[in-house]
PDB file of C-alpha atoms in Angstrom:
ATOM      1  CA  UNK W   1     -11.859  97.718   1.585  1.00  0.00           C
ATOM      2  CA  UNK W   2      -9.646  94.679   1.677  1.00  0.00           C
ATOM      3  CA  UNK W   3      -8.771  92.910  -1.542  1.00  0.00           C
ATOM      4  CA  UNK W   4      -6.451  90.118  -2.543  1.00  0.00           C
ATOM      5  CA  UNK W   5      -5.021  89.570  -6.005  1.00  0.00           C
ATOM      6  CA  UNK W   6      -3.403  86.401  -7.211  1.00  0.00           C
ATOM      7  CA  UNK W   7      -2.194  87.354 -10.689  1.00  0.00           C
ATOM      8  CA  UNK W   8      -1.513  83.818 -11.885  1.00  0.00           C
ATOM      9  CA  UNK W   9      -4.527  81.608 -12.495  1.00  0.00           C
ATOM     10  CA  UNK W  10      -2.415  78.608 -13.517  1.00  0.00           C
ATOM     11  CA  UNK W  11       1.241  77.781 -12.982  1.00  0.00           C
ATOM     12  CA  UNK W  12       3.114  74.760 -14.273  1.00  0.00           C
ATOM     13  CA  UNK W  13       6.475  73.740 -12.846  1.00  0.00           C
ATOM     14  CA  UNK W  14       8.662  70.710 -13.226  1.00  0.00           C
ATOM     15  CA  UNK W  15       9.124  68.440 -10.270  1.00  0.00           C
ATOM     16  CA  UNK W  16      12.191  69.540  -8.356  1.00  0.00           C
ATOM     17  CA  UNK W  17      12.058  73.082  -9.644  1.00  0.00           C
ATOM     18  CA  UNK W  18      11.493  76.088  -7.433  1.00  0.00           C
ATOM     19  CA  UNK W  19       8.090  77.698  -7.055  1.00  0.00           C
ATOM     20  CA  UNK W  20       6.835  81.177  -6.349  1.00  0.00           C
ATOM     21  CA  UNK W  21       3.148  82.033  -6.176  1.00  0.00           C
ATOM     22  CA  UNK W  22       2.294  85.699  -6.137  1.00  0.00           C
ATOM     23  CA  UNK W  23      -0.144  87.466  -3.866  1.00  0.00           C
ATOM     24  CA  UNK W  24      -0.833  91.169  -3.585  1.00  0.00           C
ATOM     25  CA  UNK W  25      -3.199  92.748  -1.131  1.00  0.00           C
ATOM     26  CA  UNK W  26      -4.857  96.057  -0.561  1.00  0.00           C
ATOM     27  CA  UNK W  27      -5.539  97.125   2.980  1.00  0.00           C
ATOM     28  CA  UNK W  28      -5.243 100.270   5.062  1.00  0.00           C
ATOM     29  CA  UNK W  29      -3.126  98.749   7.816  1.00  0.00           C
ATOM     30  CA  UNK W  30      -1.026  95.648   8.220  1.00  0.00           C
ATOM     31  CA  UNK W  31      -3.422  92.798   7.718  1.00  0.00           C
ATOM     32  CA  UNK W  32      -3.220  89.228   8.816  1.00  0.00           C
ATOM     33  CA  UNK W  33      -2.039  87.210   5.817  1.00  0.00           C
ATOM     34  CA  UNK W  34      -2.526  83.552   5.079  1.00  0.00           C
ATOM     35  CA  UNK W  35      -1.798  80.924   2.479  1.00  0.00           C
ATOM     36  CA  UNK W  36      -4.060  77.901   2.195  1.00  0.00           C
ATOM     37  CA  UNK W  37      -3.867  74.858  -0.070  1.00  0.00           C
ATOM     38  CA  UNK W  38      -6.834  72.917  -1.388  1.00  0.00           C
ATOM     39  CA  UNK W  39      -6.655  69.498  -3.010  1.00  0.00           C
ATOM     40  CA  UNK W  40      -9.530  68.529  -5.327  1.00  0.00           C
ATOM     41  CA  UNK W  41     -12.763  67.973  -3.442  1.00  0.00           C
ATOM     42  CA  UNK W  42     -11.165  68.818  -0.120  1.00  0.00           C
ATOM     43  CA  UNK W  43     -11.288  71.620   2.385  1.00  0.00           C
ATOM     44  CA  UNK W  44      -8.530  74.149   2.882  1.00  0.00           C
ATOM     45  CA  UNK W  45      -5.350  73.420   4.767  1.00  0.00           C
ATOM     46  CA  UNK W  46      -3.401  76.238   6.360  1.00  0.00           C
ATOM     47  CA  UNK W  47       0.147  76.427   5.021  1.00  0.00           C
ATOM     48  CA  UNK W  48       1.355  79.476   6.913  1.00  0.00           C
ATOM     49  CA  UNK W  49       0.334  82.820   8.313  1.00  0.00           C
ATOM     50  CA  UNK W  50       1.762  86.240   9.052  1.00  0.00           C
ATOM     51  CA  UNK W  51       0.567  88.534  11.797  1.00  0.00           C
ATOM     52  CA  UNK W  52       3.631  90.570  12.726  1.00  0.00           C
ATOM     53  CA  UNK W  53       7.348  90.295  13.400  1.00  0.00           C
ATOM     54  CA  UNK W  54       9.761  88.466  11.144  1.00  0.00           C
ATOM     55  CA  UNK W  55       8.644  89.067   7.588  1.00  0.00           C
ATOM     56  CA  UNK W  56       9.826  85.666   6.390  1.00  0.00           C
ATOM     57  CA  UNK W  57       7.531  82.979   7.716  1.00  0.00           C
ATOM     58  CA  UNK W  58       7.977  79.264   7.518  1.00  0.00           C
ATOM     59  CA  UNK W  59       5.087  76.934   6.993  1.00  0.00           C
ATOM     60  CA  UNK W  60       4.325  73.285   6.609  1.00  0.00           C
ATOM     61  CA  UNK W  61       5.418  71.066   3.729  1.00  0.00           C
ATOM     62  CA  UNK W  62       8.552  73.136   3.117  1.00  0.00           C
ATOM     63  CA  UNK W  63       6.722  76.317   2.120  1.00  0.00           C
ATOM     64  CA  UNK W  64       7.694  79.816   3.129  1.00  0.00           C
ATOM     65  CA  UNK W  65       6.338  83.264   2.412  1.00  0.00           C
ATOM     66  CA  UNK W  66       7.739  86.749   2.670  1.00  0.00           C
ATOM     67  CA  UNK W  67       5.751  89.801   3.645  1.00  0.00           C
ATOM     68  CA  UNK W  68       6.890  92.909   1.797  1.00  0.00           C
ATOM     69  CA  UNK W  69       5.051  95.958   3.029  1.00  0.00           C
ATOM     70  CA  UNK W  70       6.483  98.245   0.357  1.00  0.00           C
ATOM     71  CA  UNK W  71       5.125  96.005  -2.382  1.00  0.00           C
ATOM     72  CA  UNK W  72       1.941  94.942  -0.547  1.00  0.00           C
ATOM     73  CA  UNK W  73       2.899  91.400  -1.351  1.00  0.00           C
ATOM     74  CA  UNK W  74       2.969  88.068   0.409  1.00  0.00           C
ATOM     75  CA  UNK W  75       4.446  85.619  -2.078  1.00  0.00           C
ATOM     76  CA  UNK W  76       4.625  81.917  -1.381  1.00  0.00           C
ATOM     77  CA  UNK W  77       7.792  79.994  -2.210  1.00  0.00           C
ATOM     78  CA  UNK W  78       9.134  76.488  -2.176  1.00  0.00           C
ATOM     79  CA  UNK W  79      12.684  75.603  -3.242  1.00  0.00           C
ATOM     80  CA  UNK W  80      11.865  72.196  -4.717  1.00  0.00           C
ATOM     81  CA  UNK W  81       8.389  71.180  -5.751  1.00  0.00           C
ATOM     82  CA  UNK W  82       7.074  67.647  -5.345  1.00  0.00           C
ATOM     83  CA  UNK W  83       4.348  66.079  -7.462  1.00  0.00           C
ATOM     84  CA  UNK W  84       2.125  65.985  -4.385  1.00  0.00           C
ATOM     85  CA  UNK W  85       2.168  69.786  -4.254  1.00  0.00           C
ATOM     86  CA  UNK W  86      -0.179  69.956  -7.237  1.00  0.00           C
ATOM     87  CA  UNK W  87      -3.275  71.686  -5.886  1.00  0.00           C
ATOM     88  CA  UNK W  88      -5.098  74.994  -5.687  1.00  0.00           C
ATOM     89  CA  UNK W  89      -3.439  77.669  -3.585  1.00  0.00           C
ATOM     90  CA  UNK W  90      -5.318  80.536  -2.000  1.00  0.00           C
ATOM     91  CA  UNK W  91      -3.930  83.674  -0.479  1.00  0.00           C
ATOM     92  CA  UNK W  92      -6.174  85.337   2.104  1.00  0.00           C
ATOM     93  CA  UNK W  93      -6.193  88.539   4.095  1.00  0.00           C
ATOM     94  CA  UNK W  94      -7.974  89.100   7.361  1.00  0.00           C
ATOM     95  CA  UNK W  95      -8.391  91.650  10.072  1.00  0.00           C
ATOM     96  CA  UNK W  96      -9.423  91.508  13.668  1.00  0.00           C
ATOM     97  CA  UNK W  97     -13.097  90.656  13.938  1.00  0.00           C
ATOM     98  CA  UNK W  98     -13.618  90.045  10.252  1.00  0.00           C
ATOM     99  CA  UNK W  99     -13.801  87.034   7.986  1.00  0.00           C
ATOM    100  CA  UNK W 100     -11.072  86.216   5.540  1.00  0.00           C
ATOM    101  CA  UNK W 101     -11.012  87.712   2.085  1.00  0.00           C
ATOM    102  CA  UNK W 102      -9.675  85.204  -0.427  1.00  0.00           C
ATOM    103  CA  UNK W 103      -7.885  85.631  -3.695  1.00  0.00           C
ATOM    104  CA  UNK W 104      -9.208  83.756  -6.723  1.00  0.00           C
ATOM    105  CA  UNK W 105      -6.594  81.067  -6.326  1.00  0.00           C
ATOM    106  CA  UNK W 106      -3.676  79.722  -8.343  1.00  0.00           C
ATOM    107  CA  UNK W 107      -3.814  76.241  -9.748  1.00  0.00           C
ATOM    108  CA  UNK W 108      -0.442  74.497  -9.607  1.00  0.00           C
ATOM    109  CA  UNK W 109       0.408  71.721 -12.024  1.00  0.00           C
ATOM    110  CA  UNK W 110       3.589  69.728 -11.471  1.00  0.00           C
ATOM    111  CA  UNK W 111       5.100  67.923 -14.449  1.00  0.00           C
ATOM    112  CA  UNK W 112       7.520  64.999 -14.264  1.00  0.00           C
TER     113      UNK W 112
ATOM    114  CA  UNK K   1      -4.830  70.335  17.045  1.00  0.00           C
ATOM    115  CA  UNK K   2      -7.337  72.759  15.514  1.00  0.00           C
ATOM    116  CA  UNK K   3      -9.377  70.192  13.648  1.00  0.00           C
ATOM    117  CA  UNK K   4     -12.718  71.021  12.085  1.00  0.00           C
ATOM    118  CA  UNK K   5     -15.105  68.394  10.832  1.00  0.00           C
ATOM    119  CA  UNK K   6     -18.137  68.595   8.596  1.00  0.00           C
ATOM    120  CA  UNK K   7     -20.989  66.195   8.192  1.00  0.00           C
ATOM    121  CA  UNK K   8     -22.096  64.926   5.797  1.00  0.00           C
ATOM    122  CA  UNK K   9     -19.309  65.044   3.232  1.00  0.00           C
ATOM    123  CA  UNK K  10     -21.732  64.265   0.430  1.00  0.00           C
ATOM    124  CA  UNK K  11     -25.475  64.748   0.188  1.00  0.00           C
ATOM    125  CA  UNK K  12     -27.904  64.234  -2.664  1.00  0.00           C
ATOM    126  CA  UNK K  13     -31.460  65.400  -2.180  1.00  0.00           C
ATOM    127  CA  UNK K  14     -34.629  66.080  -4.111  1.00  0.00           C
ATOM    128  CA  UNK K  15     -35.670  69.568  -5.008  1.00  0.00           C
ATOM    129  CA  UNK K  16     -37.839  71.099  -2.303  1.00  0.00           C
ATOM    130  CA  UNK K  17     -36.327  69.244   0.611  1.00  0.00           C
ATOM    131  CA  UNK K  18     -34.160  70.716   3.354  1.00  0.00           C
ATOM    132  CA  UNK K  19     -30.610  69.694   4.101  1.00  0.00           C
ATOM    133  CA  UNK K  20     -28.669  70.258   7.303  1.00  0.00           C
ATOM    134  CA  UNK K  21     -24.875  70.454   7.343  1.00  0.00           C
ATOM    135  CA  UNK K  22     -22.944  70.303  10.605  1.00  0.00           C
ATOM    136  CA  UNK K  23     -19.641  71.956  11.335  1.00  0.00           C
ATOM    137  CA  UNK K  24     -17.753  70.972  14.472  1.00  0.00           C
ATOM    138  CA  UNK K  25     -14.541  72.154  16.033  1.00  0.00           C
ATOM    139  CA  UNK K  26     -13.168  68.940  17.503  1.00  0.00           C
ATOM    140  CA  UNK K  27     -10.412  70.081  19.820  1.00  0.00           C
ATOM    141  CA  UNK K  28     -11.070  73.742  20.487  1.00  0.00           C
ATOM    142  CA  UNK K  29     -13.903  76.092  21.218  1.00  0.00           C
ATOM    143  CA  UNK K  30     -14.913  78.495  18.506  1.00  0.00           C
ATOM    144  CA  UNK K  31     -17.052  81.495  19.300  1.00  0.00           C
ATOM    145  CA  UNK K  32     -17.040  82.356  15.609  1.00  0.00           C
ATOM    146  CA  UNK K  33     -17.529  80.075  12.645  1.00  0.00           C
ATOM    147  CA  UNK K  34     -17.884  80.973   8.997  1.00  0.00           C
ATOM    148  CA  UNK K  35     -19.785  79.403   6.142  1.00  0.00           C
ATOM    149  CA  UNK K  36     -18.466  79.600   2.605  1.00  0.00           C
ATOM    150  CA  UNK K  37     -19.718  78.440  -0.739  1.00  0.00           C
ATOM    151  CA  UNK K  38     -17.412  77.421  -3.537  1.00  0.00           C
ATOM    152  CA  UNK K  39     -18.327  76.929  -7.173  1.00  0.00           C
ATOM    153  CA  UNK K  40     -16.173  74.725  -9.403  1.00  0.00           C
ATOM    154  CA  UNK K  41     -12.809  76.230 -10.216  1.00  0.00           C
ATOM    155  CA  UNK K  42     -13.594  79.334  -8.185  1.00  0.00           C
ATOM    156  CA  UNK K  43     -12.598  80.879  -4.908  1.00  0.00           C
ATOM    157  CA  UNK K  44     -14.535  80.750  -1.666  1.00  0.00           C
ATOM    158  CA  UNK K  45     -17.472  83.075  -1.246  1.00  0.00           C
ATOM    159  CA  UNK K  46     -18.348  84.020   2.310  1.00  0.00           C
ATOM    160  CA  UNK K  47     -22.004  83.385   3.016  1.00  0.00           C
ATOM    161  CA  UNK K  48     -22.324  84.199   6.698  1.00  0.00           C
ATOM    162  CA  UNK K  49     -20.577  84.600   9.997  1.00  0.00           C
ATOM    163  CA  UNK K  50     -21.909  82.455  12.793  1.00  0.00           C
ATOM    164  CA  UNK K  51     -21.479  83.635  16.362  1.00  0.00           C
ATOM    165  CA  UNK K  52     -22.234  81.387  19.296  1.00  0.00           C
ATOM    166  CA  UNK K  53     -25.362  82.447  21.113  1.00  0.00           C
ATOM    167  CA  UNK K  54     -26.395  85.137  18.670  1.00  0.00           C
ATOM    168  CA  UNK K  55     -27.858  85.532  15.213  1.00  0.00           C
ATOM    169  CA  UNK K  56     -25.668  84.934  12.235  1.00  0.00           C
ATOM    170  CA  UNK K  57     -24.513  87.804  10.078  1.00  0.00           C
ATOM    171  CA  UNK K  58     -25.222  87.231   6.408  1.00  0.00           C
ATOM    172  CA  UNK K  59     -23.344  88.658   3.467  1.00  0.00           C
ATOM    173  CA  UNK K  60     -25.138  90.786   0.952  1.00  0.00           C
ATOM    174  CA  UNK K  61     -27.140  88.718  -1.455  1.00  0.00           C
ATOM    175  CA  UNK K  62     -27.366  85.645   0.789  1.00  0.00           C
ATOM    176  CA  UNK K  63     -30.942  84.846   1.784  1.00  0.00           C
ATOM    177  CA  UNK K  64     -31.094  84.259   5.506  1.00  0.00           C
ATOM    178  CA  UNK K  65     -34.409  82.443   5.247  1.00  0.00           C
ATOM    179  CA  UNK K  66     -32.913  80.144   2.648  1.00  0.00           C
ATOM    180  CA  UNK K  67     -29.701  79.388   4.478  1.00  0.00           C
ATOM    181  CA  UNK K  68     -30.496  78.993   8.165  1.00  0.00           C
ATOM    182  CA  UNK K  69     -27.513  79.087  10.481  1.00  0.00           C
ATOM    183  CA  UNK K  70     -27.507  78.027  14.093  1.00  0.00           C
ATOM    184  CA  UNK K  71     -24.485  78.206  16.390  1.00  0.00           C
ATOM    185  CA  UNK K  72     -25.875  76.585  19.492  1.00  0.00           C
ATOM    186  CA  UNK K  73     -22.613  75.691  21.193  1.00  0.00           C
ATOM    187  CA  UNK K  74     -18.948  76.603  21.135  1.00  0.00           C
ATOM    188  CA  UNK K  75     -18.156  73.576  19.024  1.00  0.00           C
ATOM    189  CA  UNK K  76     -21.091  73.267  16.654  1.00  0.00           C
ATOM    190  CA  UNK K  77     -22.599  75.380  13.921  1.00  0.00           C
ATOM    191  CA  UNK K  78     -25.210  74.128  11.479  1.00  0.00           C
ATOM    192  CA  UNK K  79     -26.241  75.336   8.052  1.00  0.00           C
ATOM    193  CA  UNK K  80     -29.663  74.302   6.820  1.00  0.00           C
ATOM    194  CA  UNK K  81     -30.460  74.779   3.168  1.00  0.00           C
ATOM    195  CA  UNK K  82     -34.231  75.072   3.129  1.00  0.00           C
ATOM    196  CA  UNK K  83     -36.371  74.072   0.157  1.00  0.00           C
ATOM    197  CA  UNK K  84     -33.272  73.256  -1.823  1.00  0.00           C
ATOM    198  CA  UNK K  85     -33.242  73.752  -5.588  1.00  0.00           C
ATOM    199  CA  UNK K  86     -30.723  72.657  -8.214  1.00  0.00           C
ATOM    200  CA  UNK K  87     -29.065  76.080  -8.185  1.00  0.00           C
ATOM    201  CA  UNK K  88     -28.159  75.463  -4.534  1.00  0.00           C
ATOM    202  CA  UNK K  89     -25.926  72.604  -5.603  1.00  0.00           C
ATOM    203  CA  UNK K  90     -22.429  73.544  -4.566  1.00  0.00           C
ATOM    204  CA  UNK K  91     -19.504  72.819  -2.273  1.00  0.00           C
ATOM    205  CA  UNK K  92     -20.111  74.243   1.185  1.00  0.00           C
ATOM    206  CA  UNK K  93     -17.159  74.767   3.504  1.00  0.00           C
ATOM    207  CA  UNK K  94     -17.137  75.912   7.085  1.00  0.00           C
ATOM    208  CA  UNK K  95     -14.307  77.299   9.123  1.00  0.00           C
ATOM    209  CA  UNK K  96     -13.779  78.000  12.793  1.00  0.00           C
ATOM    210  CA  UNK K  97     -11.749  80.810  14.219  1.00  0.00           C
ATOM    211  CA  UNK K  98      -9.020  79.661  16.551  1.00  0.00           C
ATOM    212  CA  UNK K  99      -6.992  82.128  18.578  1.00  0.00           C
ATOM    213  CA  UNK K 100      -5.510  85.059  16.761  1.00  0.00           C
ATOM    214  CA  UNK K 101      -7.704  85.299  13.687  1.00  0.00           C
ATOM    215  CA  UNK K 102      -6.566  81.989  12.267  1.00  0.00           C
ATOM    216  CA  UNK K 103      -9.323  80.032  10.602  1.00  0.00           C
ATOM    217  CA  UNK K 104      -9.266  76.293  10.288  1.00  0.00           C
ATOM    218  CA  UNK K 105     -11.431  74.743   7.634  1.00  0.00           C
ATOM    219  CA  UNK K 106     -13.603  71.717   7.493  1.00  0.00           C
ATOM    220  CA  UNK K 107     -13.284  69.225   4.630  1.00  0.00           C
ATOM    221  CA  UNK K 108     -16.389  70.557   2.922  1.00  0.00           C
ATOM    222  CA  UNK K 109     -19.809  69.203   2.013  1.00  0.00           C
ATOM    223  CA  UNK K 110     -20.812  68.623  -1.560  1.00  0.00           C
ATOM    224  CA  UNK K 111     -24.526  69.164  -2.099  1.00  0.00           C
ATOM    225  CA  UNK K 112     -26.322  67.961  -5.194  1.00  0.00           C
ATOM    226  CA  UNK K 113     -29.979  68.865  -5.566  1.00  0.00           C
ATOM    227  CA  UNK K 114     -31.867  66.880  -8.167  1.00  0.00           C
TER     228      UNK K 114
END
């Protein structure tokens, strides 16, 4: 069965600092991997996705993620965080014909 | 592109009434839509998969007679919460599958049952 683990429930970073949000997955084959962001009271916005090919994927808002098969990870990174990046971040795994399986989310707080 | 809307964004209703939530894909056709429920400070819980022209597939523990799903067209799926009770109060989010397994989400509907 698919599963997604986001080890960090909360992360606090200073504005301008770099960010890495962790995501580990469990799946028998190479899954489709996604990162979504959710602002309070809002729906989810797709940041980036990985299906195949280049393991470093670029997304919107300056985010990137790297797929590491050996570590079953798909960590999200941003070199310099802005206050507007404060939100809830969800990693998700999917497979052809199936719905997404979401991690529990990581809440990002950005301090001045 | 790939915009999904939901209506209404907020709804307050009395216990025992039914509430219909619409999910529309505005600029693409979606043969598959999904309905999720999200409790405060928690992740999304898949309720059901809605396929155009066929019956929805419900996740274990989700009452199909309680949460009626209709996917009558390639751009519209509806979720009706029948005989709503306070424990049905939640944030309901839909998504629509676009191309290669990518799901785009609606802005969500917050339901409060008094």
